Tab-separated table of C-alpha atoms in Angstrom:
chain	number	residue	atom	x	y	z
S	296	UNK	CA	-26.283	-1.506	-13.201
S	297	UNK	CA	-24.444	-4.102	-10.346
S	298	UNK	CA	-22.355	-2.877	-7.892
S	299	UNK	CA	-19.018	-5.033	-6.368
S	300	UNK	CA	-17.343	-4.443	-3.762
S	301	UNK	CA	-13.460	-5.581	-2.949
S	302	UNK	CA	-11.448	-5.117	0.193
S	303	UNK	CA	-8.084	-4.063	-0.862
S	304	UNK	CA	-6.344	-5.986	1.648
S	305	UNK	CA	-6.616	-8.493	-0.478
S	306	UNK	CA	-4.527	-6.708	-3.168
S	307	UNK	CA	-1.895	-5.458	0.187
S	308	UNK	CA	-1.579	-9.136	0.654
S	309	UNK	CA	0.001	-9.486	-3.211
S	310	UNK	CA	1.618	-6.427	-2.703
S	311	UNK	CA	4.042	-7.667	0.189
S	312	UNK	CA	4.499	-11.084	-1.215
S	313	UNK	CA	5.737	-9.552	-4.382
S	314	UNK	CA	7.665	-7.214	-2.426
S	315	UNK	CA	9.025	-9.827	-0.568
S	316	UNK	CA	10.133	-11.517	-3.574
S	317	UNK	CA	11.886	-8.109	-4.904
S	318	UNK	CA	13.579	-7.509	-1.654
S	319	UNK	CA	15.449	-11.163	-1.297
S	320	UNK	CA	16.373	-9.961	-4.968
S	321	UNK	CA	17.814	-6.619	-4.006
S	322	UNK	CA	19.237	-8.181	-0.896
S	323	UNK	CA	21.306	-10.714	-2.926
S	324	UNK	CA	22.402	-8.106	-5.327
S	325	UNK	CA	23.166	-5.740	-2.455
S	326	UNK	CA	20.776	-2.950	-4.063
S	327	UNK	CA	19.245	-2.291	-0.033
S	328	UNK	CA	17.695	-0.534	1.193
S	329	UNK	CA	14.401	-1.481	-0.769
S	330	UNK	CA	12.099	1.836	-0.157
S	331	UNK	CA	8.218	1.475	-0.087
S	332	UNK	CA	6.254	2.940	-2.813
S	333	UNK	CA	2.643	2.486	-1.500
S	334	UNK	CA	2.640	6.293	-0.406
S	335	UNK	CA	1.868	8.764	-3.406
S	336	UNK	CA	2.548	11.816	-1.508
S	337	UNK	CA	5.960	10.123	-0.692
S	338	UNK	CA	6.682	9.208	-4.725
S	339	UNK	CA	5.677	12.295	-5.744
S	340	UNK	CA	8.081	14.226	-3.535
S	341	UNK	CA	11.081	11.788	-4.440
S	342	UNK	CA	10.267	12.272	-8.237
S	343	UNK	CA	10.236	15.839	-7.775
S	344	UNK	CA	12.989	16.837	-5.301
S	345	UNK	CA	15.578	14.091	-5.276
S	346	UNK	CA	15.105	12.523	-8.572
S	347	UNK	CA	17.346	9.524	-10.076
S	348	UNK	CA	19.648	9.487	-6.737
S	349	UNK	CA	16.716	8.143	-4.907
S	350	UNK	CA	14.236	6.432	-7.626
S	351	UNK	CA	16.850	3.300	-8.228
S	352	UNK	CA	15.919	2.603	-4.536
S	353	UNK	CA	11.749	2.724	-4.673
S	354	UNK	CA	10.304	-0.651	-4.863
S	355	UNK	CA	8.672	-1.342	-7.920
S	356	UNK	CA	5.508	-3.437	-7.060
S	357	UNK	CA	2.179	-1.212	-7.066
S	358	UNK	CA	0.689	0.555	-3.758
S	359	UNK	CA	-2.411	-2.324	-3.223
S	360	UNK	CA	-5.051	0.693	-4.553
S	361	UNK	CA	-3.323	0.646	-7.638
S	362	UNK	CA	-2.720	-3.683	-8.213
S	363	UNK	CA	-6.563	-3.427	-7.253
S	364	UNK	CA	-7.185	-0.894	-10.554
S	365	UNK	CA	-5.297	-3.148	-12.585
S	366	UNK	CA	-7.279	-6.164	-11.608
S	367	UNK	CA	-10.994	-4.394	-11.930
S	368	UNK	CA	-9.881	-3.255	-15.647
S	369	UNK	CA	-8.480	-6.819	-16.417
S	370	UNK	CA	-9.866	-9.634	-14.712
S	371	UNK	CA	-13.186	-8.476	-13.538
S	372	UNK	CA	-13.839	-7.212	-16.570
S	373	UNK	CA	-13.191	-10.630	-18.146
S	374	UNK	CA	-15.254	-12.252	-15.758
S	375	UNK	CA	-18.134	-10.209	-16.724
S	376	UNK	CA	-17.506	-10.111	-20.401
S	377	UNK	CA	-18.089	-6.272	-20.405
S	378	UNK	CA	-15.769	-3.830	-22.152
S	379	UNK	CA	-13.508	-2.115	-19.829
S	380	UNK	CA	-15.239	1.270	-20.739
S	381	UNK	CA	-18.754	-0.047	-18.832
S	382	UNK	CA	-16.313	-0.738	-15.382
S	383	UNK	CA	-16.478	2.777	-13.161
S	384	UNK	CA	-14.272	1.705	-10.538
S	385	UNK	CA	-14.562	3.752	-7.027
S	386	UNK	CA	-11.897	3.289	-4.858
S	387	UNK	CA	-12.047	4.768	-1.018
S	388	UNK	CA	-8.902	5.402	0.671
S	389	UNK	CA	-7.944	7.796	3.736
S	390	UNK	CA	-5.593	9.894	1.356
S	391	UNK	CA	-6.334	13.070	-0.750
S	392	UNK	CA	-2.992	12.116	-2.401
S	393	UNK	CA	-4.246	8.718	-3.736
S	394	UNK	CA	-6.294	10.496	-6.607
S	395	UNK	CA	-2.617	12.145	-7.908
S	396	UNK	CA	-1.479	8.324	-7.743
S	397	UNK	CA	-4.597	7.012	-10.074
S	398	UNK	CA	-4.190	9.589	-12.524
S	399	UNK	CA	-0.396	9.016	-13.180
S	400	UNK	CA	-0.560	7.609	-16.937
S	401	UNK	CA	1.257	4.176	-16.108
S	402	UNK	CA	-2.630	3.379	-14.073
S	403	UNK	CA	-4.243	4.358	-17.944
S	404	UNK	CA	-5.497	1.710	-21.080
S	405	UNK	CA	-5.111	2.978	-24.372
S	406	UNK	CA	-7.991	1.095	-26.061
S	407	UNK	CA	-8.161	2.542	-29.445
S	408	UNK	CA	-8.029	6.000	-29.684
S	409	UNK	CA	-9.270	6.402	-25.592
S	410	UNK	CA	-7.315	6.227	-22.407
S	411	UNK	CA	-9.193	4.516	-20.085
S	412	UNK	CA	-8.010	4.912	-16.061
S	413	UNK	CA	-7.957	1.673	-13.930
S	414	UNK	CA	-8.970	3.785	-11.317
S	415	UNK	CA	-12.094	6.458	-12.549
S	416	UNK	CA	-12.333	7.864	-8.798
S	417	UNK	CA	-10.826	8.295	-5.631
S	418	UNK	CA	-13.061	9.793	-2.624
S	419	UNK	CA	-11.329	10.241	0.702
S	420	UNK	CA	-13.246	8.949	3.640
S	421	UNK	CA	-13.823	12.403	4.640
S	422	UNK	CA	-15.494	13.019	1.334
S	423	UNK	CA	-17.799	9.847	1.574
S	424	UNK	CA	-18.743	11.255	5.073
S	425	UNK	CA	-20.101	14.290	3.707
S	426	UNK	CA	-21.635	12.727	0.899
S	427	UNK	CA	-23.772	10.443	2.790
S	428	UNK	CA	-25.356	12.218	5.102
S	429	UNK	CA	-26.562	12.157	8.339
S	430	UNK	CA	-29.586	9.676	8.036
S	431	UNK	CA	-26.813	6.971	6.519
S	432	UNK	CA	-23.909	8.072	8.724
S	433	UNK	CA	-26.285	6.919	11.884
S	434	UNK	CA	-27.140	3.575	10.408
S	435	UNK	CA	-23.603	3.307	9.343
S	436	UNK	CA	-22.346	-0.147	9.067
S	437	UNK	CA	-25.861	-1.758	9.841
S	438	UNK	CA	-27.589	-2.734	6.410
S	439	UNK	CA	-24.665	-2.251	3.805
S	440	UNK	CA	-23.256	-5.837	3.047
S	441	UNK	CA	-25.995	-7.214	1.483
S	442	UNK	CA	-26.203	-4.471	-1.585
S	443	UNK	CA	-22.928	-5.403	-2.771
S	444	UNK	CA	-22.150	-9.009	-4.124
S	445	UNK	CA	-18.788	-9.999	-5.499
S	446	UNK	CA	-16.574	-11.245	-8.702
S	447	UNK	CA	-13.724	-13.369	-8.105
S	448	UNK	CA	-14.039	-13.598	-4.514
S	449	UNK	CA	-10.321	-14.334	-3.717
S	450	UNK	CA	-10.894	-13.882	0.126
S	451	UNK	CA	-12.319	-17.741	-0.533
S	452	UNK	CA	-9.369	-19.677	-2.125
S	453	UNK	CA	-6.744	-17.129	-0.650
S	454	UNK	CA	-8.121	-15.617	2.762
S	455	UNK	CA	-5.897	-12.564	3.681
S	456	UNK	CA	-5.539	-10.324	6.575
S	457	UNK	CA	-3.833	-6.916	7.402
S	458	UNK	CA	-0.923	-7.719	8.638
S	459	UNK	CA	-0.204	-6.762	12.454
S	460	UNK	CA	2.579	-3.983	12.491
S	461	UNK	CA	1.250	-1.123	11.492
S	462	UNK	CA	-1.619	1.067	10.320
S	463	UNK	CA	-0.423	1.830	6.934
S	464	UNK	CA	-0.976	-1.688	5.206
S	465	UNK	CA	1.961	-3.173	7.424
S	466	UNK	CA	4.173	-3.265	4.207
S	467	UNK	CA	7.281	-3.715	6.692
S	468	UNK	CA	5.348	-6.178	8.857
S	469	UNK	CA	4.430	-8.528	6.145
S	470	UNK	CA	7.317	-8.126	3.871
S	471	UNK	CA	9.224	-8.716	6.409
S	472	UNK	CA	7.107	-12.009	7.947
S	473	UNK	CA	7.126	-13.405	4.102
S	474	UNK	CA	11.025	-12.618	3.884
S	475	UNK	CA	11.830	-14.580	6.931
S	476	UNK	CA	9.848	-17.555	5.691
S	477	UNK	CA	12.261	-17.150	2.969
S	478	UNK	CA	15.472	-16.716	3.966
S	479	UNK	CA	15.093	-19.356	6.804
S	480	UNK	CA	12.374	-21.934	6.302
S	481	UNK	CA	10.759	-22.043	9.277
S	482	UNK	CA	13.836	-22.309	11.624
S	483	UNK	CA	13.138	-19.211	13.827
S	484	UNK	CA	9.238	-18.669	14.672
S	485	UNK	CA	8.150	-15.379	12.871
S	486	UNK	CA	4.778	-14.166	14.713
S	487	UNK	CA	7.362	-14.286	18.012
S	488	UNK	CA	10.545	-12.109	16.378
S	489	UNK	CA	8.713	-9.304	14.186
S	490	UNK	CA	8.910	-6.700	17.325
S	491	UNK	CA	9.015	-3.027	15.783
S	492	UNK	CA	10.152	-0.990	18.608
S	493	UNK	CA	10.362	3.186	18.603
S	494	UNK	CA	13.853	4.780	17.977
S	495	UNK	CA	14.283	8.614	17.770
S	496	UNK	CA	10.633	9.295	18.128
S	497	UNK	CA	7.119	7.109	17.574
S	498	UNK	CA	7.172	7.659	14.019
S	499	UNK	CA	10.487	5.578	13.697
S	500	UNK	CA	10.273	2.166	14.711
S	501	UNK	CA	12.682	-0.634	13.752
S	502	UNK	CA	12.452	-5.004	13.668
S	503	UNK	CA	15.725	-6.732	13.378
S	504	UNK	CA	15.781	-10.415	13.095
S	505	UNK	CA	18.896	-12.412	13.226
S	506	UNK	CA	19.413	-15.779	12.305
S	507	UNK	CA	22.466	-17.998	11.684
S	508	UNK	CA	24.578	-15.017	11.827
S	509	UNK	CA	22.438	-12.696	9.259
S	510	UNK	CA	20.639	-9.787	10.192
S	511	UNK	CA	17.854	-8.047	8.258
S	512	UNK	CA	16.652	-4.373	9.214
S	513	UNK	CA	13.587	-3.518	8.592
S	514	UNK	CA	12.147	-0.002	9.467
S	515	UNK	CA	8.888	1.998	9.485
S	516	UNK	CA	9.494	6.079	8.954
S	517	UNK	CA	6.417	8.472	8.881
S	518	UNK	CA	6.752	11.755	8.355
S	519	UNK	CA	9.035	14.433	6.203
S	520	UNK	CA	11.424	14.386	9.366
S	521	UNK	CA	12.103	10.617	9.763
S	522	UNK	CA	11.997	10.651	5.577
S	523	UNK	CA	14.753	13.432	5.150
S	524	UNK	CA	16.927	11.589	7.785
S	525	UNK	CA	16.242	8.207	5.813
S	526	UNK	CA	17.384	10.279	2.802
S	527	UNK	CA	20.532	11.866	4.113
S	528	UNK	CA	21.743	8.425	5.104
S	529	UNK	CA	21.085	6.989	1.724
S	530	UNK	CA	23.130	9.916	0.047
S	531	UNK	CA	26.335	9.401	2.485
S	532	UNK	CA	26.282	5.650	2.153
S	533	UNK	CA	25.261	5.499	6.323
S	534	UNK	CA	21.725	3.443	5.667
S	535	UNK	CA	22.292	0.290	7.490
S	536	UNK	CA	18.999	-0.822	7.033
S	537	UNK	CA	17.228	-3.256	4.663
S	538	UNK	CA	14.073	-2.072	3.650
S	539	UNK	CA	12.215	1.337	4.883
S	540	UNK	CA	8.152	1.211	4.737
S	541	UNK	CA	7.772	5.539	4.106
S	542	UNK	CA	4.864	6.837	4.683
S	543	UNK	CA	4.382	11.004	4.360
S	544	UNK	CA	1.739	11.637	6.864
S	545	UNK	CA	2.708	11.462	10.077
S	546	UNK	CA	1.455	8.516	12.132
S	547	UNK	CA	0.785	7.292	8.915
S	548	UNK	CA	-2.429	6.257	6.885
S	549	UNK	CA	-4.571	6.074	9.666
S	550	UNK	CA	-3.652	9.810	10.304
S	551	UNK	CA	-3.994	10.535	6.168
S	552	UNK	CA	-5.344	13.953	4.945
S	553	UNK	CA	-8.394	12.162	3.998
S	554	UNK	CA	-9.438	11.212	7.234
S	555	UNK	CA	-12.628	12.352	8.559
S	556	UNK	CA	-12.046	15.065	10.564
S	557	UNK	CA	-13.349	14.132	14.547
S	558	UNK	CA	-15.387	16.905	16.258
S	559	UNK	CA	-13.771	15.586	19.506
S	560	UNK	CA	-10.151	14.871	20.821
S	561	UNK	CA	-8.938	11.684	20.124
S	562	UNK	CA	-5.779	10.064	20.768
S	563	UNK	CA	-4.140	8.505	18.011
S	564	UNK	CA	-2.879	5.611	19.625
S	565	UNK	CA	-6.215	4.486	20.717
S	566	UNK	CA	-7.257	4.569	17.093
S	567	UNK	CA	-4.310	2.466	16.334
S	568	UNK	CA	-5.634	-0.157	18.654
S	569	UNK	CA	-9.033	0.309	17.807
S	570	UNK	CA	-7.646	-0.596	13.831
S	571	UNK	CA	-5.812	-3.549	15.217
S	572	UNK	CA	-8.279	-5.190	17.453
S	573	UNK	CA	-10.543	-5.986	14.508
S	574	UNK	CA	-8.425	-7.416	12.016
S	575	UNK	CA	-9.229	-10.992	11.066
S	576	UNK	CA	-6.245	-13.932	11.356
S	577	UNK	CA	-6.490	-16.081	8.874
S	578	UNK	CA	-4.120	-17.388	6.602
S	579	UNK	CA	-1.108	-16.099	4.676
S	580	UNK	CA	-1.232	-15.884	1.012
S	581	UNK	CA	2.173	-17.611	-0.560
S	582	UNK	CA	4.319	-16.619	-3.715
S	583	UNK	CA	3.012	-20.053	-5.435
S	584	UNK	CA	-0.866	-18.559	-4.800
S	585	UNK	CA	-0.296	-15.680	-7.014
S	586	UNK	CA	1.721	-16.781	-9.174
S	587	UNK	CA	-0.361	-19.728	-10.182
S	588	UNK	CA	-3.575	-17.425	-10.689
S	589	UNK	CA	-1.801	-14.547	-11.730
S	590	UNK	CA	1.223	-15.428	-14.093
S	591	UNK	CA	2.271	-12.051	-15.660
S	592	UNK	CA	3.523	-10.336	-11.977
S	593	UNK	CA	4.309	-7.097	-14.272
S	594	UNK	CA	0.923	-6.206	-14.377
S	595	UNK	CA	1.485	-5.446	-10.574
S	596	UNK	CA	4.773	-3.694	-11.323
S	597	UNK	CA	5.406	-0.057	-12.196
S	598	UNK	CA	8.007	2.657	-12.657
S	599	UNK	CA	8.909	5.907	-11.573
S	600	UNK	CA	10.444	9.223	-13.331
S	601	UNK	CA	12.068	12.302	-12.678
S	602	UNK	CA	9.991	15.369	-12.553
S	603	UNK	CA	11.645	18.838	-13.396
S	604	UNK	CA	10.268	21.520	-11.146
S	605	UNK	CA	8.152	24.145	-12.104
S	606	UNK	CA	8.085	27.681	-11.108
S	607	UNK	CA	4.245	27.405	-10.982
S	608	UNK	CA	2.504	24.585	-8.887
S	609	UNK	CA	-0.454	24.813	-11.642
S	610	UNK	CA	1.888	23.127	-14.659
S	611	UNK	CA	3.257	20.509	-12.424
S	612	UNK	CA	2.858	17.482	-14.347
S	613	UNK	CA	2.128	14.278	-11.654
């Protein structure tokens, strides 16, 4: 047995290119606002409770856990010339909701007679806490590198970083950034104009950039409050903005269910700093970049349906 290991901000770096791409579509077609679809506790309550009055507007690209599946099943297992079957792929995310997301049957293989998932486990970070221990959990970080090695390192050819603007995969951020690249070529500087600032309450921020007499709005909404306003605006035609990054939890990810739980107080905005000082700058991965290694961009695309509700939670089908 080999082990690999993959950052998935790689795979959040093809997400909001591809998103960018479907947004300047939308936008031309006037189908805004473009809704994020990375959160699965978010999808799963719009399939549920507001159905095809809401779907229409979810982007379509994959959340970057799920492009990641798709890419383990496919081209790693290529690479290796083993059968999808031998691949167990582990995937470690900050959200209990993420394993409802890799068990929906468009992340599944039919190979034969099986159905094989792109994704055979999600463990929270919490979980991997527990399961390590406390000899590992003080040694943390010190002598884990070198017992993974890696397949198809695209950090080399395509170095990507998370994107500042967020703790969530800074899907508004970096759409956003690639959008204005788009629209305008360079003619307004974008590190200098993508300023989020807070609205109602912290959990609502908004960027607007103008530029030769077009505006774009682009806004980040955490939690069921800031999500049922988004909603209601939708539904009475009053959503003025452009694309809305939704995330269910609260501060979002970096406040997910799956967090490990700290024994002490700790402020959440210090862990947002905390997430942002260490991010690595490097370079932007372009349209062209993905397109050239990865030619069939549906394999990163997905839909969504309308769930009936159930009077018990125990036959609700995800």
């Amino acid at each position: 047995k080999q082990w690999y290991q993959r950052r998935v901000a790689i795979t959040a770096g093809i997400a909001h290119v591809l998103g960018a791409k479907e947004f300047l579509q939308r936008r031309k077609e006037s189908k805004t606002p473009v809704l994020a679809s990375a959160c699965p506790g978010w999808i799963c309550y719009a399939e549920k409770t507001h159905g095809a009055l809401i779907l229409p507007y979810i982007s379509k690209i994959r959340s970057p856990q799920s492009i990641l599946g798709a890419l383990v099943k496919t081209t790693v297992s290529r690479h290796l010339q083993r059968s999808i079957s031998d691949i167990y792929h582990v995937s470690l995310m900050p959200c209990f909701d993420k394993k409802l997301e890799a068990s929906r049957t468009e992340f599944k293989i039919s190979k034969g007679s099986d159905i094989i998932p792109e994704i055979d486990l999600v463990l929270s970070t919490a979980e991997l806490w527990e399961l390590w221990g406390e000899d590992i959990r003080e040694n943390c970080g010190k002598d884990v590198d070198h017992k993974f090695t890696s397949v198809l390192d695209l950090e080399k050819p395509y170095p990507m970083r998370t994107v500042p603007g967020g703790t969530s995969g800074s899907f508004s951020a970096g759409i956003l950034r690639t959008s204005i690249t788009e629209l305008w070529n360079g003619r307004i500087p974008v590190d200098s104009t993508v300023d989020f600032k807070v609205l109602r309450n912290k959990d609502l921020r908004e960027a607007k950039v103008t530029c030769e007499g077009e505006t774009i709005s682009f806004v980040q909404a955490y939690g069921f409050r800031n999500i049922q306003n988004i909603i209601n605006k939708i539904k009475t035609g009053r959503c003025s903005y452009d694309y809305v990054e939704i995330m269910a939890c609260p501060n979002g990810c970096v406040n997910g269910g799956g967090q490990i739980v700290l024994q002490e107080k700790c402020d959440i905005e210090r862990v947002q700093e905390i997430f942002e000082s260490v991010q690595n700058i490097v370079k932007t991965m372009k349209l062209d970049d993905i397109l050239s290694k990865f030619p069939d961009v549906t394999l990163f695309e997905t839909s969504y349906k309308v769930i009936e509700k159930s009077v018990s939670a125990i036959s609700t089908q995800w």
